[in-house]
PDB file of C-alpha atoms in Angstrom:
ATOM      1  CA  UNK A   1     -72.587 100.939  49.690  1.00  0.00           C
ATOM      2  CA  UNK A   2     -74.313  99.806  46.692  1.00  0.00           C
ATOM      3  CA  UNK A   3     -72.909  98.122  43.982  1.00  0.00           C
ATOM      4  CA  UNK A   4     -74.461  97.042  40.181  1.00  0.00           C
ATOM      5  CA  UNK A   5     -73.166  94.010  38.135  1.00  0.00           C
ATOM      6  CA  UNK A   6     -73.804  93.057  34.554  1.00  0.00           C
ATOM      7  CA  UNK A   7     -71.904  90.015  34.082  1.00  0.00           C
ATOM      8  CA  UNK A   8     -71.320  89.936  30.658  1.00  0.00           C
ATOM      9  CA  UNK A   9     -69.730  92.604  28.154  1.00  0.00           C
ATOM     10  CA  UNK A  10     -70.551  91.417  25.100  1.00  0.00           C
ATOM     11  CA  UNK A  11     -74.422  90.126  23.958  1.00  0.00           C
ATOM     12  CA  UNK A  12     -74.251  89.024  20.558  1.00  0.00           C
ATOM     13  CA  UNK A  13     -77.773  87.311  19.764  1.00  0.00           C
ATOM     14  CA  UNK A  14     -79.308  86.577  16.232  1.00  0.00           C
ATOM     15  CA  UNK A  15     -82.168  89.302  14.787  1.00  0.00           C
ATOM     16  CA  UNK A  16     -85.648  87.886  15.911  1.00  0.00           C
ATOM     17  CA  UNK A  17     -84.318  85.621  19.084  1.00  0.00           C
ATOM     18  CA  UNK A  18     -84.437  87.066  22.523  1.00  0.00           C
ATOM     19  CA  UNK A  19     -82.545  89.311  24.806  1.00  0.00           C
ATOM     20  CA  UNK A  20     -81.697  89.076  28.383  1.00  0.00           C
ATOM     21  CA  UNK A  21     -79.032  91.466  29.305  1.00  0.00           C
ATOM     22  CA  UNK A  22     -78.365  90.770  33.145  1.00  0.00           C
ATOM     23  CA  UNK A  23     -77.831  92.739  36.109  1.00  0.00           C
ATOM     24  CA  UNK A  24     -77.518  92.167  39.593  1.00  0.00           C
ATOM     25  CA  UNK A  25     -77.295  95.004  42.579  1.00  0.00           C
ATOM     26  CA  UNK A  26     -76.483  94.653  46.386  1.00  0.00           C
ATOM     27  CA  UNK A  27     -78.377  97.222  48.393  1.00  0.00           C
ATOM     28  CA  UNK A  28     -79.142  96.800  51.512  1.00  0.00           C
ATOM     29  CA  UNK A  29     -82.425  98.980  51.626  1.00  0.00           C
ATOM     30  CA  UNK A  30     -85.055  99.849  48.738  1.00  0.00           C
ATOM     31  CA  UNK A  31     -83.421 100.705  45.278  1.00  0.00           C
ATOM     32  CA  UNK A  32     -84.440 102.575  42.504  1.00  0.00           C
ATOM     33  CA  UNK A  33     -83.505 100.860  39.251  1.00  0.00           C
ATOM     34  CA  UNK A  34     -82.799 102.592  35.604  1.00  0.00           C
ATOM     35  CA  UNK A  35     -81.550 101.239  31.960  1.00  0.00           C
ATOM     36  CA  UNK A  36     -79.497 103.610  29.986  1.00  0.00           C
ATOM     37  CA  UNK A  37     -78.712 102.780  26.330  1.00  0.00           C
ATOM     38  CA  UNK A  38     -76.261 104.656  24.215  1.00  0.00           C
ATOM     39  CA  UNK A  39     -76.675 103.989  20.439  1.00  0.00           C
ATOM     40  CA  UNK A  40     -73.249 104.574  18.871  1.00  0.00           C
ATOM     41  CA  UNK A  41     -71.579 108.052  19.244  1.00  0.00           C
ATOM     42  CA  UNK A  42     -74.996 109.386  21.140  1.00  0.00           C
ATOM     43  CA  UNK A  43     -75.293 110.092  24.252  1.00  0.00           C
ATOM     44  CA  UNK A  44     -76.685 107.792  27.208  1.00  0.00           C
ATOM     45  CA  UNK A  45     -80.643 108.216  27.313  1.00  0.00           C
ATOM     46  CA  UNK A  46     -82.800 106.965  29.918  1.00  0.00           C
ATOM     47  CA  UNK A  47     -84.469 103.804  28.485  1.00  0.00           C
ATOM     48  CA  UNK A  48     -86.555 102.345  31.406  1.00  0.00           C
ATOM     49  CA  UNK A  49     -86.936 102.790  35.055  1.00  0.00           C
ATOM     50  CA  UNK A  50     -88.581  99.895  37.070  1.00  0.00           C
ATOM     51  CA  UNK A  51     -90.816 102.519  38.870  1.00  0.00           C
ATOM     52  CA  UNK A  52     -92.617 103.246  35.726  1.00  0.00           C
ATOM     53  CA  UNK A  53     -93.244  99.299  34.960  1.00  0.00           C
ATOM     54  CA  UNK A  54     -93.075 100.312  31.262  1.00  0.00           C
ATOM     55  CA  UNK A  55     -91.997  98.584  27.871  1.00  0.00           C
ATOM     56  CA  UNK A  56     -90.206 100.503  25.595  1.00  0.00           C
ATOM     57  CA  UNK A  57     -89.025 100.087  22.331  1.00  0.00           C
ATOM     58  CA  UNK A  58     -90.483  96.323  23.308  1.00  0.00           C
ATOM     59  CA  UNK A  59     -87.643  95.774  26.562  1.00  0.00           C
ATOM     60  CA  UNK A  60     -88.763  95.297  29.385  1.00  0.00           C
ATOM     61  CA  UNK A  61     -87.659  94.968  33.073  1.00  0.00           C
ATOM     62  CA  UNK A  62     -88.919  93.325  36.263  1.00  0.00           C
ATOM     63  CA  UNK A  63     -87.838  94.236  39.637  1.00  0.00           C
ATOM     64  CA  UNK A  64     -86.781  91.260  41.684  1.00  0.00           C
ATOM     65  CA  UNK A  65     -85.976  91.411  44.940  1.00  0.00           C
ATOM     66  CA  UNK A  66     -85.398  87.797  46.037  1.00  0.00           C
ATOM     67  CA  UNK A  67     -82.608  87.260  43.433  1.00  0.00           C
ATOM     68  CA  UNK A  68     -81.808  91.451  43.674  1.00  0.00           C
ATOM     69  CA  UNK A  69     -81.989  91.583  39.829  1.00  0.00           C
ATOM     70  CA  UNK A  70     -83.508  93.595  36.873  1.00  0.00           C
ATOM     71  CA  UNK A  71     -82.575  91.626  34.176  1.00  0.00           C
ATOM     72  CA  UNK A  72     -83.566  93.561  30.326  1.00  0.00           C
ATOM     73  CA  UNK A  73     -85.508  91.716  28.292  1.00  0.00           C
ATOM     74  CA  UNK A  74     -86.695  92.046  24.484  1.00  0.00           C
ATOM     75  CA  UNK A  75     -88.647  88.854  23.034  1.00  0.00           C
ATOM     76  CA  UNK A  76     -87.546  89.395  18.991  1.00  0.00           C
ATOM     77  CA  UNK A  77     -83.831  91.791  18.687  1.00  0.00           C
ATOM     78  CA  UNK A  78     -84.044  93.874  16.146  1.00  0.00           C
ATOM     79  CA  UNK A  79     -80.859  95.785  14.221  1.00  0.00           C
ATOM     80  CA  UNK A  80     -81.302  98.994  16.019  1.00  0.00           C
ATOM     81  CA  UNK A  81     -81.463  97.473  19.025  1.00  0.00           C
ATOM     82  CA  UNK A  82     -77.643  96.981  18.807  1.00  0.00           C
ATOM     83  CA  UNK A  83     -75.904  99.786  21.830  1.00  0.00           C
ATOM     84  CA  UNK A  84     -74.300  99.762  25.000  1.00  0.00           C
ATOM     85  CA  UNK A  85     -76.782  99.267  27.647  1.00  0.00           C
ATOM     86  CA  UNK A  86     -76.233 100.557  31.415  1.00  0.00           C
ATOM     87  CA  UNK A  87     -77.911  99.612  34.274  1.00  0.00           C
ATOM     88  CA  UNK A  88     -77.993 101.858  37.814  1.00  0.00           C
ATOM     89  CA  UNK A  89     -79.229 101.774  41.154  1.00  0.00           C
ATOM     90  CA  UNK A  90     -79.925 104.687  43.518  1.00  0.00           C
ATOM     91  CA  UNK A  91     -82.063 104.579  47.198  1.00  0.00           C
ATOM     92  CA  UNK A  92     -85.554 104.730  47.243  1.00  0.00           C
ATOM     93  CA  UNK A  93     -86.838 108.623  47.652  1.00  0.00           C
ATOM     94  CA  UNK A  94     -83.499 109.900  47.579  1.00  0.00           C
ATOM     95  CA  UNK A  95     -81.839 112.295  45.231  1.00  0.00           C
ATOM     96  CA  UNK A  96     -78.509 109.926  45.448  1.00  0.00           C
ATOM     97  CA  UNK A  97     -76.271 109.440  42.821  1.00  0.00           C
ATOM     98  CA  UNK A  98     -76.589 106.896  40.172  1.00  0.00           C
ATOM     99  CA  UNK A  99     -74.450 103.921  40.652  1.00  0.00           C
ATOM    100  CA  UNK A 100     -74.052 102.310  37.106  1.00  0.00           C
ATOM    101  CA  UNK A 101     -72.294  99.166  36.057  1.00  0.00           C
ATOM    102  CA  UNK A 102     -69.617  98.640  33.768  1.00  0.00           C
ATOM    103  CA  UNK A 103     -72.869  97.781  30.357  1.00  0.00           C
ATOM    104  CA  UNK A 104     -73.237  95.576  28.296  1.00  0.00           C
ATOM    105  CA  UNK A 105     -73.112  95.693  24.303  1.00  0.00           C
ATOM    106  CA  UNK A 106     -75.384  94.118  22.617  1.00  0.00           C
ATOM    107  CA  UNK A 107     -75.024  93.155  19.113  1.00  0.00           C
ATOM    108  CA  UNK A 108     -77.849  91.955  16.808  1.00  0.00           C
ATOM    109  CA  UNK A 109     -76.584  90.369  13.846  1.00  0.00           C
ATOM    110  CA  UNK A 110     -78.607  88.991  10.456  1.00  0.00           C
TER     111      UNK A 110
ATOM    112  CA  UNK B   1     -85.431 122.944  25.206  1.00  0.00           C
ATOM    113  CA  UNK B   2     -81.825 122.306  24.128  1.00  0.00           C
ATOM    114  CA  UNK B   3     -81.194 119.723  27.820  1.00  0.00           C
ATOM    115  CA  UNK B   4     -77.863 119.134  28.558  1.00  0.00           C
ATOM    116  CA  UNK B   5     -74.945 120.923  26.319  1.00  0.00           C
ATOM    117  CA  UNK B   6     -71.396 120.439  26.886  1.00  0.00           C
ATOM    118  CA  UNK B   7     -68.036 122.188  24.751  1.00  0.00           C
ATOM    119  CA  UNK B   8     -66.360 121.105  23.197  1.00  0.00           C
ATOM    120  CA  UNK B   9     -66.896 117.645  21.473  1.00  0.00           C
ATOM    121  CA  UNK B  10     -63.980 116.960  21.012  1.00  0.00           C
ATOM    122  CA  UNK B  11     -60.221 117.739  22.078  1.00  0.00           C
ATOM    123  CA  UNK B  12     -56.350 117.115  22.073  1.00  0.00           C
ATOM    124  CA  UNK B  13     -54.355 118.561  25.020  1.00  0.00           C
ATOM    125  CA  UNK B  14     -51.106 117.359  25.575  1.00  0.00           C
ATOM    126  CA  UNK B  15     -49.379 116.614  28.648  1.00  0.00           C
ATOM    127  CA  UNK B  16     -49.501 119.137  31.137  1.00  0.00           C
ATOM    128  CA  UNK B  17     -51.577 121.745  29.892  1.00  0.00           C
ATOM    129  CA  UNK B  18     -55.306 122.746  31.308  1.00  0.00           C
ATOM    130  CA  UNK B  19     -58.320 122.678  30.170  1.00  0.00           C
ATOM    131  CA  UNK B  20     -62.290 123.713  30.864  1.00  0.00           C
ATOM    132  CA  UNK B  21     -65.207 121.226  30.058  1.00  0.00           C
ATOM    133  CA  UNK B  22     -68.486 122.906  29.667  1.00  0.00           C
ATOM    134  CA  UNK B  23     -71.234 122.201  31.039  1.00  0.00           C
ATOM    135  CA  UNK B  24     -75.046 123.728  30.952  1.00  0.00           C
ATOM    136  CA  UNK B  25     -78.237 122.726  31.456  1.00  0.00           C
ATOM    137  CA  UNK B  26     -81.584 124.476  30.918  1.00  0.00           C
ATOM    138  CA  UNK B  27     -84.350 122.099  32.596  1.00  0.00           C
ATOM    139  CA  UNK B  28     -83.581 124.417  36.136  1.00  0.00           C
ATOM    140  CA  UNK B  29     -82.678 121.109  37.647  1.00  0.00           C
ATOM    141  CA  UNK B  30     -80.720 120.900  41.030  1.00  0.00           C
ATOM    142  CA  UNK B  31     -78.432 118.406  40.262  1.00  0.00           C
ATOM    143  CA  UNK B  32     -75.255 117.962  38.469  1.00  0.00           C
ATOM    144  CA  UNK B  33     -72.943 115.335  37.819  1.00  0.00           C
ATOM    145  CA  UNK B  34     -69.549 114.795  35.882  1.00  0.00           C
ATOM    146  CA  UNK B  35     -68.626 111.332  35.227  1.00  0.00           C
ATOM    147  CA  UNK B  36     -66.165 109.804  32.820  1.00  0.00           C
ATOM    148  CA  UNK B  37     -66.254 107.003  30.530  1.00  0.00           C
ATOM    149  CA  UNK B  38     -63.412 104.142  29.851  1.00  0.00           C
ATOM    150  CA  UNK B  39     -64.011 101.050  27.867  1.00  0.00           C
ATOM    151  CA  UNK B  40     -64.657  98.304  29.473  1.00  0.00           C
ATOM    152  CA  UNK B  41     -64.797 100.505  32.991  1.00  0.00           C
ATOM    153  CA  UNK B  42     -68.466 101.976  32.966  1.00  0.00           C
ATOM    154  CA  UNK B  43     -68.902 105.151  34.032  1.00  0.00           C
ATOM    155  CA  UNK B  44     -67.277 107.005  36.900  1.00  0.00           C
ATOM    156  CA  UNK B  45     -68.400 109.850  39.118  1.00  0.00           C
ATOM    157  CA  UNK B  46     -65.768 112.503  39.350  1.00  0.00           C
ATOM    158  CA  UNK B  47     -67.676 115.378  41.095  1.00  0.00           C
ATOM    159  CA  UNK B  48     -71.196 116.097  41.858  1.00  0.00           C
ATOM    160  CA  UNK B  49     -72.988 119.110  42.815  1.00  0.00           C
ATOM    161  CA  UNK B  50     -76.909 119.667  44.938  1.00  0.00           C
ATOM    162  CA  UNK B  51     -77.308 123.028  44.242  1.00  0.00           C
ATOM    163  CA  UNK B  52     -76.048 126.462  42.986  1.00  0.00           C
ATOM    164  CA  UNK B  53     -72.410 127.163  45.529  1.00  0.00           C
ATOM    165  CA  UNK B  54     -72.231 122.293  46.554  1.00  0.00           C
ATOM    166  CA  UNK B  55     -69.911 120.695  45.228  1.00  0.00           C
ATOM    167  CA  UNK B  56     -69.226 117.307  46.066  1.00  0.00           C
ATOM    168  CA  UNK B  57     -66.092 114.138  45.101  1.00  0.00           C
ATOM    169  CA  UNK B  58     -67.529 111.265  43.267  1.00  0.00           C
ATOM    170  CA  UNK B  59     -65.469 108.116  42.655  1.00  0.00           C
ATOM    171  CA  UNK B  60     -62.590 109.618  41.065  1.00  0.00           C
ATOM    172  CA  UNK B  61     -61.801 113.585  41.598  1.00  0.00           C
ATOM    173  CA  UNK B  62     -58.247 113.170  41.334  1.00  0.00           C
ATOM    174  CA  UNK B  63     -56.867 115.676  38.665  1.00  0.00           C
ATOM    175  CA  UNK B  64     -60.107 117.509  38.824  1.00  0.00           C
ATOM    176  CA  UNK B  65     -61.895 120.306  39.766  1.00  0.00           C
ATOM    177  CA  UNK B  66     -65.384 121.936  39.386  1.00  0.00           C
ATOM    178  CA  UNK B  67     -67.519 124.927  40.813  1.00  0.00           C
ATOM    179  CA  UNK B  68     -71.384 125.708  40.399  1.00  0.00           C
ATOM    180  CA  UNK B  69     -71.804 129.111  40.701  1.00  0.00           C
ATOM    181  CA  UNK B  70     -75.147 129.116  38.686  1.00  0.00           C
ATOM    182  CA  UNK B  71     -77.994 126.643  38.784  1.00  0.00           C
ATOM    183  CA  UNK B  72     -77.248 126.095  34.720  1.00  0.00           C
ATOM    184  CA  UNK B  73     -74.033 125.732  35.130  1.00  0.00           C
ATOM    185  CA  UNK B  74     -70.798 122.967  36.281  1.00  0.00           C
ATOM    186  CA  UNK B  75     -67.825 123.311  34.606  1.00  0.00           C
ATOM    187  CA  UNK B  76     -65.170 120.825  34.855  1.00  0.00           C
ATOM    188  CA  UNK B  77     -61.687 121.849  35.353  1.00  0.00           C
ATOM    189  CA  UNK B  78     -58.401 119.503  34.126  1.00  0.00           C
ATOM    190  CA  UNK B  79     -55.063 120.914  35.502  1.00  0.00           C
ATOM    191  CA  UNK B  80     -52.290 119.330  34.429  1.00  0.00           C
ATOM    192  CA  UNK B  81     -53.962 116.776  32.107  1.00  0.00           C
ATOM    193  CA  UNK B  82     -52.287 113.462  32.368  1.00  0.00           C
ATOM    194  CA  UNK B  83     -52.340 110.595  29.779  1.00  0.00           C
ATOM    195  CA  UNK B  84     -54.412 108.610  32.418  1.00  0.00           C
ATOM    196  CA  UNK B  85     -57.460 111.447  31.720  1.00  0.00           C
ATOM    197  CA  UNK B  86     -58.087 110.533  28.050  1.00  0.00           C
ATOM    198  CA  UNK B  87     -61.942 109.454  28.783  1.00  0.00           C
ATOM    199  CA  UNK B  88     -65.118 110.305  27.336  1.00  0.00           C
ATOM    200  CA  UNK B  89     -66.350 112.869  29.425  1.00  0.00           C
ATOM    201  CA  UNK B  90     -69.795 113.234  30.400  1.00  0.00           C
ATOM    202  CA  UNK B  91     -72.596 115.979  31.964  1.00  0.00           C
ATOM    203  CA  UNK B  92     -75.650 115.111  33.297  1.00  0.00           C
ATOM    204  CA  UNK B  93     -78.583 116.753  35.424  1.00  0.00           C
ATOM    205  CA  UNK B  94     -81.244 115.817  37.425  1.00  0.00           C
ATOM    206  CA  UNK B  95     -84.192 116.854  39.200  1.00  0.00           C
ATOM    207  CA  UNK B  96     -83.045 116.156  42.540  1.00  0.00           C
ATOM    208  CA  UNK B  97     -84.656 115.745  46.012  1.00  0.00           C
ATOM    209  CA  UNK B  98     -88.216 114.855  45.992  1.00  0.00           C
ATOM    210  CA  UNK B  99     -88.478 113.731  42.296  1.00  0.00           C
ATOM    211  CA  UNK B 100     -88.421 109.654  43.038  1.00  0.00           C
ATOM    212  CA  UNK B 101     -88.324 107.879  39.914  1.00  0.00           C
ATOM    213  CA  UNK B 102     -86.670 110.782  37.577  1.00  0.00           C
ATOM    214  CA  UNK B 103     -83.737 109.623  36.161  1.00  0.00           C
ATOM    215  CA  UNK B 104     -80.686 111.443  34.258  1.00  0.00           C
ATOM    216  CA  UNK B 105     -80.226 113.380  31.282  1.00  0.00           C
ATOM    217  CA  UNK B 106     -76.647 113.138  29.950  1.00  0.00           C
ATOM    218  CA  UNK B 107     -75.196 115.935  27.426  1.00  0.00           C
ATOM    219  CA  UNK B 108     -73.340 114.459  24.053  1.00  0.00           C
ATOM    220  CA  UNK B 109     -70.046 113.930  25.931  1.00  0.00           C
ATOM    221  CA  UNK B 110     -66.235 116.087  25.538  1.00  0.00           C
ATOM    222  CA  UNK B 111     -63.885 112.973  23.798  1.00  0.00           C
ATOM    223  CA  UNK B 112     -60.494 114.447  25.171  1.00  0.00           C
ATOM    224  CA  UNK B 113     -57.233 113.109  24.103  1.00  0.00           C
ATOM    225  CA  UNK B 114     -54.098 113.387  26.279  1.00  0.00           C
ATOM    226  CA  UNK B 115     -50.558 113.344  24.317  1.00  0.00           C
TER     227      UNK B 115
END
């Protein structure tokens, strides 16, 4: 069974110094990693999927396999960057279920 | 191309009574998924569906129920709602098999109060 961890609930980081919100998975095959973010009182929206090897709204995320991570990353937080942020797993070419962890909110403060 | 809609936003039941979450989607997608949100807890699967007739437990169907009788369609059933149910409820859809890569879209979420 897989599982997803993001360590920490609460990321509270200065506006203009960088993010890393962290997650780790255990999956024994090939996964299929996502970030949801939910500004407040909307609902989740996909944000990036490491398939896609995209940036946007400047995050980023990098597959790794060795450590089994796919830690977020944002070089300069901004205000509006400030939500709860999911991350989920699901097998490779499967139409599994998302397994999410429990997020992370991150705050960006002045 | 209104996504994911779920009724109502918002409710109060109080203990013991029933209820019907809504649920419909209008991207023809295969898959459908009910999960609920707690603070601090993430997001649950309570019941899943692959198709139009499957229906499928999640994590935590207890105190649930759903059926899919149409593609657009998964309502979510409470019977006997319980303090222990007062989540954030949420819908989502996706493409299903053969769409690698695609991930969810989520509705706007039932907030549903037990008293």
């Amino acid at each position: 069974a897989q599982r997803v961890t993001q360590p920490e609930k609460l990321l509270s980081v200065f506006k203009g110094a960088p993010v890393e919100l962290k997650c780790n998975y255990s999956y024994s095959g090939s996964p299929e990693l996502f970030w949801y973010v939910q500004y407040s009182r909307q609902r989740l929206q996909l944000l990036l999927r490491h398939i896609s090897r995209e940036s946007i709204k400047g995050f980023t995320a990098d597959l790794n396999k060795g450590e089994t991570s796919f830690h977020l990353k944002k070089p300069f937080a901004q205000e509006e960057d400030s939500a709860m942020y999911y991350c989920a797993l699901r097998p490779t070419g499967t139409a599994s279920k998302l397994t999410f962890g429990t997020g992370t909110r991150l705050q960006v403060t002045l | 191309n209104a996504g994911v809609t779920q009724t109502p936003k918002f409710r109060i039941l109080k203990i013991g009574q029933s209820m019907t979450l809504q649920c419909t989607q209008d991207m023809n997608h295969n898959y459908m998924y009910w999960y609920r949100q707690d603070p601090g807890m993430g997001l649950k699967l309570i019941y899943y569906s692959v198709g139009a007739g499957i229906t499928d437990k999640g994590e935590v169907p207890n105190g649930y129920n759903v059926s899919r009788s149409t593609t657009e369609d998964f309502p979510l059933r409470l019977e006997l709602a319980a303090p222990s149910q007062t989540s954030v409820y949420f819908c989502a859809s996706s493409p299903g098999q053969g769409f690698t890569g695609e991930g969810y879209t989520f509705g706007s979420g039932t907030r549903l109060t037990v008293v």
